[in-house]
mmCIF file of C-alpha atoms and ligand atoms in Angstrom:
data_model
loop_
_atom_site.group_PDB
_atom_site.id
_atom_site.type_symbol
_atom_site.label_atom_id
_atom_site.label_comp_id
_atom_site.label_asym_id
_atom_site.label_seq_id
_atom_site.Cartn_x
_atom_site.Cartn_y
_atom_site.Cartn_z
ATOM 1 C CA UNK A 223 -63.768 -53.816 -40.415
ATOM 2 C CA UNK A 224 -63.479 -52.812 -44.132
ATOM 3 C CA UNK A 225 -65.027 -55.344 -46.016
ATOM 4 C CA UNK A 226 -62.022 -54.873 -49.103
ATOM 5 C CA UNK A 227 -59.455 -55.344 -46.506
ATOM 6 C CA UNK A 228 -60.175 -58.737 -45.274
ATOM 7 C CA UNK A 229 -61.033 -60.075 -48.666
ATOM 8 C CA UNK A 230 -57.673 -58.514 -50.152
ATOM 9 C CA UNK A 231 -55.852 -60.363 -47.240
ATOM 10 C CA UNK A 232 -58.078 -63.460 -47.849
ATOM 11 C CA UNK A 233 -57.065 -63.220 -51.283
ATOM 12 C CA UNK A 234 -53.356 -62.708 -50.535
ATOM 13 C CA UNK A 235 -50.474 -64.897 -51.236
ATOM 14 C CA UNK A 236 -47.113 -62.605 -50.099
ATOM 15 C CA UNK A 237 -47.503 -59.908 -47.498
ATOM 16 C CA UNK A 238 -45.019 -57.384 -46.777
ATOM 17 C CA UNK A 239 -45.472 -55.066 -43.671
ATOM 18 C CA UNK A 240 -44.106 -51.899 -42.743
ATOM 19 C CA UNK A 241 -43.576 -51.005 -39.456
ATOM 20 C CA UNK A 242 -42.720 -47.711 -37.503
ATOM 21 C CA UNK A 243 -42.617 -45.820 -33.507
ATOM 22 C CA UNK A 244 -46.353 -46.697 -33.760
ATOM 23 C CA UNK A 245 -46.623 -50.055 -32.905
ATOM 24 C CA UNK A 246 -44.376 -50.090 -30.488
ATOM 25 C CA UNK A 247 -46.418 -46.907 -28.569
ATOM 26 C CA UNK A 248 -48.817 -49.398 -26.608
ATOM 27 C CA UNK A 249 -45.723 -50.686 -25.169
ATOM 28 C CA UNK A 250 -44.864 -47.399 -23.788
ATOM 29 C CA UNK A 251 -41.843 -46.856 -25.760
ATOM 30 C CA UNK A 252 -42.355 -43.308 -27.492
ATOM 31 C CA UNK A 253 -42.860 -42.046 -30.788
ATOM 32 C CA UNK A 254 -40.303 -40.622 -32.649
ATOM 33 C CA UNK A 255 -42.134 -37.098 -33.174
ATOM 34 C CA UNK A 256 -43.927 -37.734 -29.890
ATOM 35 C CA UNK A 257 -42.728 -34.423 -27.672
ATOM 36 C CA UNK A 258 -39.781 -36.097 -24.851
ATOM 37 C CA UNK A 259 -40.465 -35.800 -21.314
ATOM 38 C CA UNK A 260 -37.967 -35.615 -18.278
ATOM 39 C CA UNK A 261 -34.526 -35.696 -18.755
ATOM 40 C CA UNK A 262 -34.758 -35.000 -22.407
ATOM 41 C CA UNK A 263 -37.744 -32.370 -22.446
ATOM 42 C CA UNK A 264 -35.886 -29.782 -23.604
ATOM 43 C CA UNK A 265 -34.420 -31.719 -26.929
ATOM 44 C CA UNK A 266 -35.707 -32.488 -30.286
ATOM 45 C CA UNK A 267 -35.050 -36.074 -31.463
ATOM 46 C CA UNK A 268 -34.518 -34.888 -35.002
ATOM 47 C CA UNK A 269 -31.726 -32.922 -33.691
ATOM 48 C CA UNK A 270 -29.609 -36.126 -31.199
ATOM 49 C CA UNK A 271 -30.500 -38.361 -34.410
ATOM 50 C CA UNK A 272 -27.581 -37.373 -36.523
ATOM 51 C CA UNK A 273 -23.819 -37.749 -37.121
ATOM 52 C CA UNK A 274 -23.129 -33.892 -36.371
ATOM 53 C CA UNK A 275 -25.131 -33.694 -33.366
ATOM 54 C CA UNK A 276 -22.404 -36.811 -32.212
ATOM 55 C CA UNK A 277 -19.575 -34.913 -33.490
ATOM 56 C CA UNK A 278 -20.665 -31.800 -30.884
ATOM 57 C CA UNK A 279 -21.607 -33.450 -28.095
ATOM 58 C CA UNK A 280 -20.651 -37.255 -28.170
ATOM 59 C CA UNK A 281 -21.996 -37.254 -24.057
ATOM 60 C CA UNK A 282 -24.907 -36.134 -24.668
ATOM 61 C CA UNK A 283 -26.250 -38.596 -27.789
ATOM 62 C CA UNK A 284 -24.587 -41.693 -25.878
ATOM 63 C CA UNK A 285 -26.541 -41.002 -22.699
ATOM 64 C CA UNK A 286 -29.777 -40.213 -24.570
ATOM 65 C CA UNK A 287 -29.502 -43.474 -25.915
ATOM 66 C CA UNK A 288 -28.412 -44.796 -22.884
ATOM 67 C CA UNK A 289 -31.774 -44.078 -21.203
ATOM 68 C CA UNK A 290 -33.671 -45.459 -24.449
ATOM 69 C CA UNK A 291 -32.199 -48.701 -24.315
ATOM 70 C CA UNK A 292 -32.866 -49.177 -20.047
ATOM 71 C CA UNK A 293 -36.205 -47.869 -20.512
ATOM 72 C CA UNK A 294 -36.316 -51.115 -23.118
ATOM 73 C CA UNK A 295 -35.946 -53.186 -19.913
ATOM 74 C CA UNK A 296 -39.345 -52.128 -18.453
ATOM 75 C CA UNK A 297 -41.512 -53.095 -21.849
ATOM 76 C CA UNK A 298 -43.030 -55.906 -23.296
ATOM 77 C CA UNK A 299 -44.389 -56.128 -26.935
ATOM 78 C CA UNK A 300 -48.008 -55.373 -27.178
ATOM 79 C CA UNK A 301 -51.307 -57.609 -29.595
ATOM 80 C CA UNK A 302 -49.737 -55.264 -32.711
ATOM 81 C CA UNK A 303 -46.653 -57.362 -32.186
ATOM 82 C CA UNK A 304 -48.374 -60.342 -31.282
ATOM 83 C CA UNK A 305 -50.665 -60.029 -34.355
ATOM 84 C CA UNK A 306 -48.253 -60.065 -37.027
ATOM 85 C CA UNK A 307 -46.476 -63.006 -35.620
ATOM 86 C CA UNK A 308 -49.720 -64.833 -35.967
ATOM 87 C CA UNK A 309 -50.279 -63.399 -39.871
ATOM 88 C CA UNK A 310 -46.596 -64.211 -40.621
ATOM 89 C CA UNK A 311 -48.057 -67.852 -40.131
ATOM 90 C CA UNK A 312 -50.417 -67.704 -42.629
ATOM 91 C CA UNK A 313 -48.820 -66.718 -45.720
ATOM 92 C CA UNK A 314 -46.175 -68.556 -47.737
ATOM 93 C CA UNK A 315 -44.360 -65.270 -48.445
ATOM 94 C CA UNK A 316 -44.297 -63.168 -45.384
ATOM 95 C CA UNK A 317 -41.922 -60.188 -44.994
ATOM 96 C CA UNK A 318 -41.656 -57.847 -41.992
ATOM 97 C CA UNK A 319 -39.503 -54.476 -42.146
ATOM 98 C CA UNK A 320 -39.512 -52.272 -39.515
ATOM 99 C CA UNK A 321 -37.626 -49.028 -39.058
ATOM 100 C CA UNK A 322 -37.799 -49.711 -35.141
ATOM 101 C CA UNK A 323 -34.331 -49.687 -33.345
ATOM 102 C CA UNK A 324 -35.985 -51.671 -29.909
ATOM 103 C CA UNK A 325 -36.634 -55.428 -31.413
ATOM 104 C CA UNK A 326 -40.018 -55.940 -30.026
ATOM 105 C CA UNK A 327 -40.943 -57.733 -32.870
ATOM 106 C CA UNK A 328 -38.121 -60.120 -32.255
ATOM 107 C CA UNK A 329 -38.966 -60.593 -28.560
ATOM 108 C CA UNK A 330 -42.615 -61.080 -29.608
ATOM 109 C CA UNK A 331 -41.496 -64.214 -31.623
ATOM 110 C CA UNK A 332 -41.094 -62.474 -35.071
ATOM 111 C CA UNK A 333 -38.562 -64.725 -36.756
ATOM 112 C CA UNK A 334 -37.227 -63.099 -39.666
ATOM 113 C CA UNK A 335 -37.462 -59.052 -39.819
ATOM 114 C CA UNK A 336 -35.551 -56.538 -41.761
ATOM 115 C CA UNK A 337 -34.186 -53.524 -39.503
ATOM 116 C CA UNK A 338 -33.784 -50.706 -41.683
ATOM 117 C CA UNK A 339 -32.746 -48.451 -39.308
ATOM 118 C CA UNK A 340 -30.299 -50.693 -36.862
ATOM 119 C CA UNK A 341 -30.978 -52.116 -33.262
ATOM 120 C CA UNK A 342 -30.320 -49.634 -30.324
ATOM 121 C CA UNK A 343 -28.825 -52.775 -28.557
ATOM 122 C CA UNK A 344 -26.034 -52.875 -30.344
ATOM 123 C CA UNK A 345 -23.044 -50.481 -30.182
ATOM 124 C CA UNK A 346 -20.064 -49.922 -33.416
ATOM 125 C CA UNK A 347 -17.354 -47.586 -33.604
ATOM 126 C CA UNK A 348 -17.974 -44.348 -35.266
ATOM 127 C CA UNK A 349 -14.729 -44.299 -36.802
ATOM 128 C CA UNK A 350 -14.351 -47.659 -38.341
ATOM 129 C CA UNK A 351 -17.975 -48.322 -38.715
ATOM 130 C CA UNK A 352 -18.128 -52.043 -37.326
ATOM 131 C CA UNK A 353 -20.076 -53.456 -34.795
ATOM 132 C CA UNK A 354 -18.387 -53.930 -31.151
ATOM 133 C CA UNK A 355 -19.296 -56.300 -28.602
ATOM 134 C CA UNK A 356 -17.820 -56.155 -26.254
ATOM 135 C CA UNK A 357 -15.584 -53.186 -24.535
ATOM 136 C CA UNK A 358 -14.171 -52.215 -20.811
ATOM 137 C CA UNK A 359 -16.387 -49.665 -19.022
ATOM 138 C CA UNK A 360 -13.768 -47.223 -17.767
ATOM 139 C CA UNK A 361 -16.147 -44.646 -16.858
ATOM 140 C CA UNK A 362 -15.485 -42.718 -19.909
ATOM 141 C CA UNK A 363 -18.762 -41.464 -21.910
ATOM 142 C CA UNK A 364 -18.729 -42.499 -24.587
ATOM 143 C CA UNK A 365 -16.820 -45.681 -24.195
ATOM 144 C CA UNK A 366 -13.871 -45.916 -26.335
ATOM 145 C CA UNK A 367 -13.517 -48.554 -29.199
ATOM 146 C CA UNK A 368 -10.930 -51.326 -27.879
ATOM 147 C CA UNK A 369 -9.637 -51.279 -31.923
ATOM 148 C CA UNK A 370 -8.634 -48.061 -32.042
ATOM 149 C CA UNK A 371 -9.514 -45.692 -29.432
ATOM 150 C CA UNK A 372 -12.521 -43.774 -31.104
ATOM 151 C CA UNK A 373 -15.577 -43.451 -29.596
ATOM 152 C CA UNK A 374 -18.334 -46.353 -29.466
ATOM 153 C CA UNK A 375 -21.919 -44.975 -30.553
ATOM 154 C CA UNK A 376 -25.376 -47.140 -31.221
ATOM 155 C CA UNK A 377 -25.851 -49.187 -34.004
ATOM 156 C CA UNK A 378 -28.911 -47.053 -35.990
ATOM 157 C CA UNK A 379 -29.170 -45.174 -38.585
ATOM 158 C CA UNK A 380 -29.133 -41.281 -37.971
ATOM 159 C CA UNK A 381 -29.968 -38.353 -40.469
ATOM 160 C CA UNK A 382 -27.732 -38.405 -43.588
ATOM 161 C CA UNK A 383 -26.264 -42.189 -42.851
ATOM 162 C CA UNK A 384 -26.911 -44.799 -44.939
ATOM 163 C CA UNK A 385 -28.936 -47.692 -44.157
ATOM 164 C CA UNK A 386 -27.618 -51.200 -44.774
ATOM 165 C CA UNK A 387 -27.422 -51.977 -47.912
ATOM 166 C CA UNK A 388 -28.725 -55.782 -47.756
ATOM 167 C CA UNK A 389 -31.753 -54.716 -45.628
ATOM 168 C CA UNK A 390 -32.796 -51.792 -47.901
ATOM 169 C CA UNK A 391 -32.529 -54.225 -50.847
ATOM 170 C CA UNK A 392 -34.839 -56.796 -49.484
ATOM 171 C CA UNK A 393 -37.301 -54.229 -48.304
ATOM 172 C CA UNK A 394 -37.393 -52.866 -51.854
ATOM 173 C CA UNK A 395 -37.863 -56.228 -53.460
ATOM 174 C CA UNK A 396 -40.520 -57.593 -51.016
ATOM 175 C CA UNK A 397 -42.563 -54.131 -51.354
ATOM 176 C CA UNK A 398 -42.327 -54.276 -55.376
ATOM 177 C CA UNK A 399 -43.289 -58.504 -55.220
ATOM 178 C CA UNK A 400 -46.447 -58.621 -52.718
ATOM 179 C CA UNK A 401 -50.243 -58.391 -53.481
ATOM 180 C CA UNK A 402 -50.766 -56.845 -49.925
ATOM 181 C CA UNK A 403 -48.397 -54.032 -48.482
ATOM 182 C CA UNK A 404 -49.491 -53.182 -44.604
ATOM 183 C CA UNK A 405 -47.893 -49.618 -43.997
ATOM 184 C CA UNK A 406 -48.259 -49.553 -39.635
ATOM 185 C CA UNK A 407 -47.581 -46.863 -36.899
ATOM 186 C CA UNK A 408 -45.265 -44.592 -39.356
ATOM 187 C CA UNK A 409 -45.633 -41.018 -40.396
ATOM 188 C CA UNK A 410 -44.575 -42.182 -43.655
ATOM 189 C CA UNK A 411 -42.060 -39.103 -43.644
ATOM 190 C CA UNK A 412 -38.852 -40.628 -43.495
ATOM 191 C CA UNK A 413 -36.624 -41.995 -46.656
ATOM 192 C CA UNK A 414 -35.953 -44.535 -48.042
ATOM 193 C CA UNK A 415 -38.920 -45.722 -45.891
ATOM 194 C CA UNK A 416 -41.208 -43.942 -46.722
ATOM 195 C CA UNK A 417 -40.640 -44.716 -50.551
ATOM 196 C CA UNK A 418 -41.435 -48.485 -49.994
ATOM 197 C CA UNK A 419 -45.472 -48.040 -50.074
ATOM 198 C CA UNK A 420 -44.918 -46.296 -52.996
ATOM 199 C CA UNK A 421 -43.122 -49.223 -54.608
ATOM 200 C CA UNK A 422 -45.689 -51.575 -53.923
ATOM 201 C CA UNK A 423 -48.623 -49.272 -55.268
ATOM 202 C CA UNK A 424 -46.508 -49.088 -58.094
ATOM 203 C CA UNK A 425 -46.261 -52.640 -58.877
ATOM 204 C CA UNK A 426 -50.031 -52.823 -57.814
ATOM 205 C CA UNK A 427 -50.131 -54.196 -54.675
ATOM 206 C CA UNK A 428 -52.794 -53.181 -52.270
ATOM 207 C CA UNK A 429 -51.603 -50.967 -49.858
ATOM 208 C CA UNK A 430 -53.237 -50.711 -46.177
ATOM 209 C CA UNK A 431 -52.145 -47.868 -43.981
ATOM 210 C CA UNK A 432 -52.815 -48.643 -40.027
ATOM 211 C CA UNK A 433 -52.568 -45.717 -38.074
ATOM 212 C CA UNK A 434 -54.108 -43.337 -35.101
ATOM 213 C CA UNK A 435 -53.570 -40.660 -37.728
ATOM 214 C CA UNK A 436 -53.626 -39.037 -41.418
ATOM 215 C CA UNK A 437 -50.185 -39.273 -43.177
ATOM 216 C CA UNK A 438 -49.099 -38.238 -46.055
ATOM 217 C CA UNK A 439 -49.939 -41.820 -47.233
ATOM 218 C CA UNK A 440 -53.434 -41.929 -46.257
ATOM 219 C CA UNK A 441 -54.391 -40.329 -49.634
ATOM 220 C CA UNK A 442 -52.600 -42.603 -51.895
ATOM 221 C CA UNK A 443 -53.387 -46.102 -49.918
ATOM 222 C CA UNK A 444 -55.643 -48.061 -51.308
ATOM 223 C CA UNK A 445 -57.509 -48.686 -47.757
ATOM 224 C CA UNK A 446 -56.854 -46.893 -44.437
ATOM 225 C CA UNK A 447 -57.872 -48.139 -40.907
ATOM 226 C CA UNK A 448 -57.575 -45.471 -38.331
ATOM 227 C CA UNK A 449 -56.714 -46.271 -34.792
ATOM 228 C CA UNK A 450 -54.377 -48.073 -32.752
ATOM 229 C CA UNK A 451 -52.149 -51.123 -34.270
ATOM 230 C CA UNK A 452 -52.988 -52.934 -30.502
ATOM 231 C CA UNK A 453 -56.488 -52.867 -31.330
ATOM 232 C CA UNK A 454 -56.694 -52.699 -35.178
ATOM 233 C CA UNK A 455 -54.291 -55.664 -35.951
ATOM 234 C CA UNK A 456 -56.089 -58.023 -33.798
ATOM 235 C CA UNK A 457 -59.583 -56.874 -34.852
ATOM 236 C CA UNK A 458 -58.348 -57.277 -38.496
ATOM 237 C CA UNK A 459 -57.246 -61.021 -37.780
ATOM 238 C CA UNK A 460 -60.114 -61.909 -36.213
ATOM 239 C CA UNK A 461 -62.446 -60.565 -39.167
ATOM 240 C CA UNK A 462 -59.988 -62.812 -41.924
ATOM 241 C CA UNK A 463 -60.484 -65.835 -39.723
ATOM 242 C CA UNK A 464 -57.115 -65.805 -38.541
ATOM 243 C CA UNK A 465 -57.699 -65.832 -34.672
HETATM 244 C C1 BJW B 601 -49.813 -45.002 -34.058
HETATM 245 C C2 BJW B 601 -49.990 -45.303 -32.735
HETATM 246 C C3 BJW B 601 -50.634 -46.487 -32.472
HETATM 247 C C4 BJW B 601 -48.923 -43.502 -32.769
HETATM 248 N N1 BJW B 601 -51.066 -47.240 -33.476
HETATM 249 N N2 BJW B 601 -50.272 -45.752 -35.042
HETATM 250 C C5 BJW B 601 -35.929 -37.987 -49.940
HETATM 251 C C6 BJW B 601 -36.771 -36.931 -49.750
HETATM 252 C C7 BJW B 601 -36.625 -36.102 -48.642
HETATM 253 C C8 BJW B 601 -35.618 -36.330 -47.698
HETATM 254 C C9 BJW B 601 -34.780 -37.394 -47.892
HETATM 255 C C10 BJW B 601 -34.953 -38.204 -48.999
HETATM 256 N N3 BJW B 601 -33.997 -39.175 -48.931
HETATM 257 C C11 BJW B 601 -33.263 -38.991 -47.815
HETATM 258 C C12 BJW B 601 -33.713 -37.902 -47.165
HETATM 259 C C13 BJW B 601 -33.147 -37.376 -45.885
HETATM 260 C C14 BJW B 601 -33.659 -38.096 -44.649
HETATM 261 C C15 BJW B 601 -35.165 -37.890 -44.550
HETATM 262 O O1 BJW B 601 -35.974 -38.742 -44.858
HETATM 263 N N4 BJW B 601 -35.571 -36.754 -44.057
HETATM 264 C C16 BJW B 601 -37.006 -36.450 -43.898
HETATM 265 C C17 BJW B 601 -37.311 -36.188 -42.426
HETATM 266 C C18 BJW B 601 -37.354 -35.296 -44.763
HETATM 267 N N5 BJW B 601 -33.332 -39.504 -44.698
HETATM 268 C C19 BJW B 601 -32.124 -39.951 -44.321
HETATM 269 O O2 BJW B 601 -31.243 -39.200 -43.985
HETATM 270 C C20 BJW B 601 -31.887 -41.447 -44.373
HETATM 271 N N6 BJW B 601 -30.673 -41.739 -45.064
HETATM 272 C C21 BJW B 601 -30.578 -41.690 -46.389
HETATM 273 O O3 BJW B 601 -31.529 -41.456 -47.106
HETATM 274 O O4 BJW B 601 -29.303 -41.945 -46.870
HETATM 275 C C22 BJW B 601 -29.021 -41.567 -48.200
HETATM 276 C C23 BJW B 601 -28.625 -40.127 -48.156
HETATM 277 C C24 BJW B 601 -27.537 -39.762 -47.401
HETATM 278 C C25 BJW B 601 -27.139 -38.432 -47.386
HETATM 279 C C26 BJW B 601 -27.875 -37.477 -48.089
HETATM 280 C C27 BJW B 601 -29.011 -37.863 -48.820
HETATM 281 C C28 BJW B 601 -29.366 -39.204 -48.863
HETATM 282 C C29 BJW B 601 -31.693 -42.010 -42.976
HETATM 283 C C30 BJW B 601 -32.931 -41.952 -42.160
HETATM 284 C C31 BJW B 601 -32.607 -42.489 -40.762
HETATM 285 C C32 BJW B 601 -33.759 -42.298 -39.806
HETATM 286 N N7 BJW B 601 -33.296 -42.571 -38.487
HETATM 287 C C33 BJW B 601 -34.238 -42.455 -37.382
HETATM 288 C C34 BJW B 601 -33.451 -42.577 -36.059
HETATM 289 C C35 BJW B 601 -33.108 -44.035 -35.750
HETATM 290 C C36 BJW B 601 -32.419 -44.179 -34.437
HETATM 291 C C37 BJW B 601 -33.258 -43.755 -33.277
HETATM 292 O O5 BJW B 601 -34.332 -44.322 -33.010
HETATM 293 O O6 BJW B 601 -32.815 -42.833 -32.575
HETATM 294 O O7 BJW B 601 -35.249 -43.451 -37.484
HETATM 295 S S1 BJW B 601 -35.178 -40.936 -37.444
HETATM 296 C C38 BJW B 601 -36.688 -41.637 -36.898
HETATM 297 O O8 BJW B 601 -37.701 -41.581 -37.931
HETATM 298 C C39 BJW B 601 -36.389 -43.110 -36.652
HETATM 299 C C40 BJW B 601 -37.633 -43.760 -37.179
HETATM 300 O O9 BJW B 601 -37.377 -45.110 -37.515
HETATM 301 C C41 BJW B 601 -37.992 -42.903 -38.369
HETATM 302 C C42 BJW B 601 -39.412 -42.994 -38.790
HETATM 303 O O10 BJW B 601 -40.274 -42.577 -37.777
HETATM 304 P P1 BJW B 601 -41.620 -43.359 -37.546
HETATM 305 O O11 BJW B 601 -41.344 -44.754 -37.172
HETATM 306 O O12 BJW B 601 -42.516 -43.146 -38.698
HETATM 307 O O13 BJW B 601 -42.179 -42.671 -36.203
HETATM 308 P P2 BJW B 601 -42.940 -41.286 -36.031
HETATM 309 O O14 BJW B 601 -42.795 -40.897 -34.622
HETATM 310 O O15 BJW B 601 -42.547 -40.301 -37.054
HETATM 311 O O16 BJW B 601 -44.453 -41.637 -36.352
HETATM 312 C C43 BJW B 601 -45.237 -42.481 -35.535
HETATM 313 C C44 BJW B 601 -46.542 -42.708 -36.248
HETATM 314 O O17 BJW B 601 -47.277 -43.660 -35.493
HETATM 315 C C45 BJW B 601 -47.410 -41.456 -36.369
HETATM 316 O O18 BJW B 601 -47.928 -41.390 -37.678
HETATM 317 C C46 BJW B 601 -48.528 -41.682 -35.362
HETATM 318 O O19 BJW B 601 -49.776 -41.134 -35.790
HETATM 319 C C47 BJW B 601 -48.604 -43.183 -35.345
HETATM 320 N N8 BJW B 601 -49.071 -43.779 -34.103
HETATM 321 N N9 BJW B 601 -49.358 -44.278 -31.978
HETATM 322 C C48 BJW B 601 -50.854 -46.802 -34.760
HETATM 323 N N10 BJW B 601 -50.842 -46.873 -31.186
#
């Protein structure tokens, strides 16, 4: 383990981490630029991830996410999850964002984490923007808001959409306030995401990328460790002392 890594995160008093498809991978759930398989082979997630690819074919975005959120069912989180619950407990300022829609942190016992990029749990109204619990199944796909009759679509963020503002915010703040900024399983090609590493190398903050591959981080972090977050997260604890 790189010697400057555990001493910056010996040193450290507020953490902020970074998380992306990566961490989540051990769990089975795939990338984001991972190539699909099955059902959804022939389809490009870059191309279902966006308002105008709902606007064509409303069917066929619901029931991709459809199958994303029962394949959910048949994961657990994996020791990358497990290990930043356990380094959450260590610091007195500890912020987790992740740009994951499947809450595996959460279900691994993460308490508070910023979702930049929504929860695939959840379902709003594409119309009227707000979040809808509960509607009747009629057999219609997409279901139909019970407000106003527009169609119901997952609560994320797609291509050209906003995020939230409160969670971009905080993720801005806690990357531009922390002496240690952990950058995990993302390709580091997607904004405003990707733009929070640079805010903490800006307001000199070390920044660790963890990943099975170069990004275009890699050059600008201050350390990288390359592998799996599974392995490297809990290998990294133990060498702090933390496990
Ligand atoms: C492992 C591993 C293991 C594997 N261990 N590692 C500035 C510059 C250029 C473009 C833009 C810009 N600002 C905005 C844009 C446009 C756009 C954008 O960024 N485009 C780029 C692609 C060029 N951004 C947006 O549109 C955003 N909105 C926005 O900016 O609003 C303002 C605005 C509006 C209108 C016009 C202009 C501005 C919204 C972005 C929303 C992203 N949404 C998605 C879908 C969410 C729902 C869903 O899941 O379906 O979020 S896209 C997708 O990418 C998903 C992810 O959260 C996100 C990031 O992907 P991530 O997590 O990095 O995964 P992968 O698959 O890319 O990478 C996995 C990594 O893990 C790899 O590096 C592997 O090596 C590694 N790995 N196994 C460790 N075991």
């Amino acid at each position: 383990m790189d010697a400057g890594v555990v001493a910056a995160l010996r040193r450290a008093q507020r953490v902020t981490v970074l998380t992306g498809a990566g961490v989540s991978a051990e769990s089975g759930v795939p990338t984001f630029r991972d190539a699909q398989t099955g059902l959804w082979a022939n389809f490009k997630p870059e191309q279902l991830a966006t308002p105008g690819a709902f606007r064509q074919d409303p069917k066929l975005v619901w029931e991709w996410y459809a199958w994303r959120r029962e394949k959910l069912h048949t994961v657990e989180p994996n020791p990358g999850h497990k290990a930043l619950v356990a380094l959450a407990r260590r610091y007195p300022e500890f912020t987790l964002i992740t740009q994951n829609v499947d809450g595996l942190h959460q279900r691994a016992g993460s308490k508070r984490v910023i979702e930049l990029h929504g929860n695939i749990t959840r379902t709003k109204c594409f119309d009227e923007n707000i979040v809808v619990p509960e509607w009747t199944e009629t057999g219609e796909v997409p279901p139909r808001c019970p407000q106003c009759r527009g169609h119901l679509r997952p609560d994320v963020v797609w291509f050209g959409e906003e995020l939230p503002d409160e969670a971009i915010n905080e993720a801005t703040r806690a990357s531009g306030a922390c002496d240690v900024f952990l950058s995990i399983g993302t390709s580091s090609v997607v904004y405003p995401a990707a733009r929070l590493s640079e805010v903490a190398l800006r307001s000199g903050a070390t920044v660790v990328e963890i990943n099975s591959d170069e990004t275009p981080l890699t050059r600008n972090a201050t350390f990288s460790l390359r592998g799996a977050s599974g392995m490297v997260l809990p290998e990294l604890l133990r060498a702090v002392g933390f496990a």
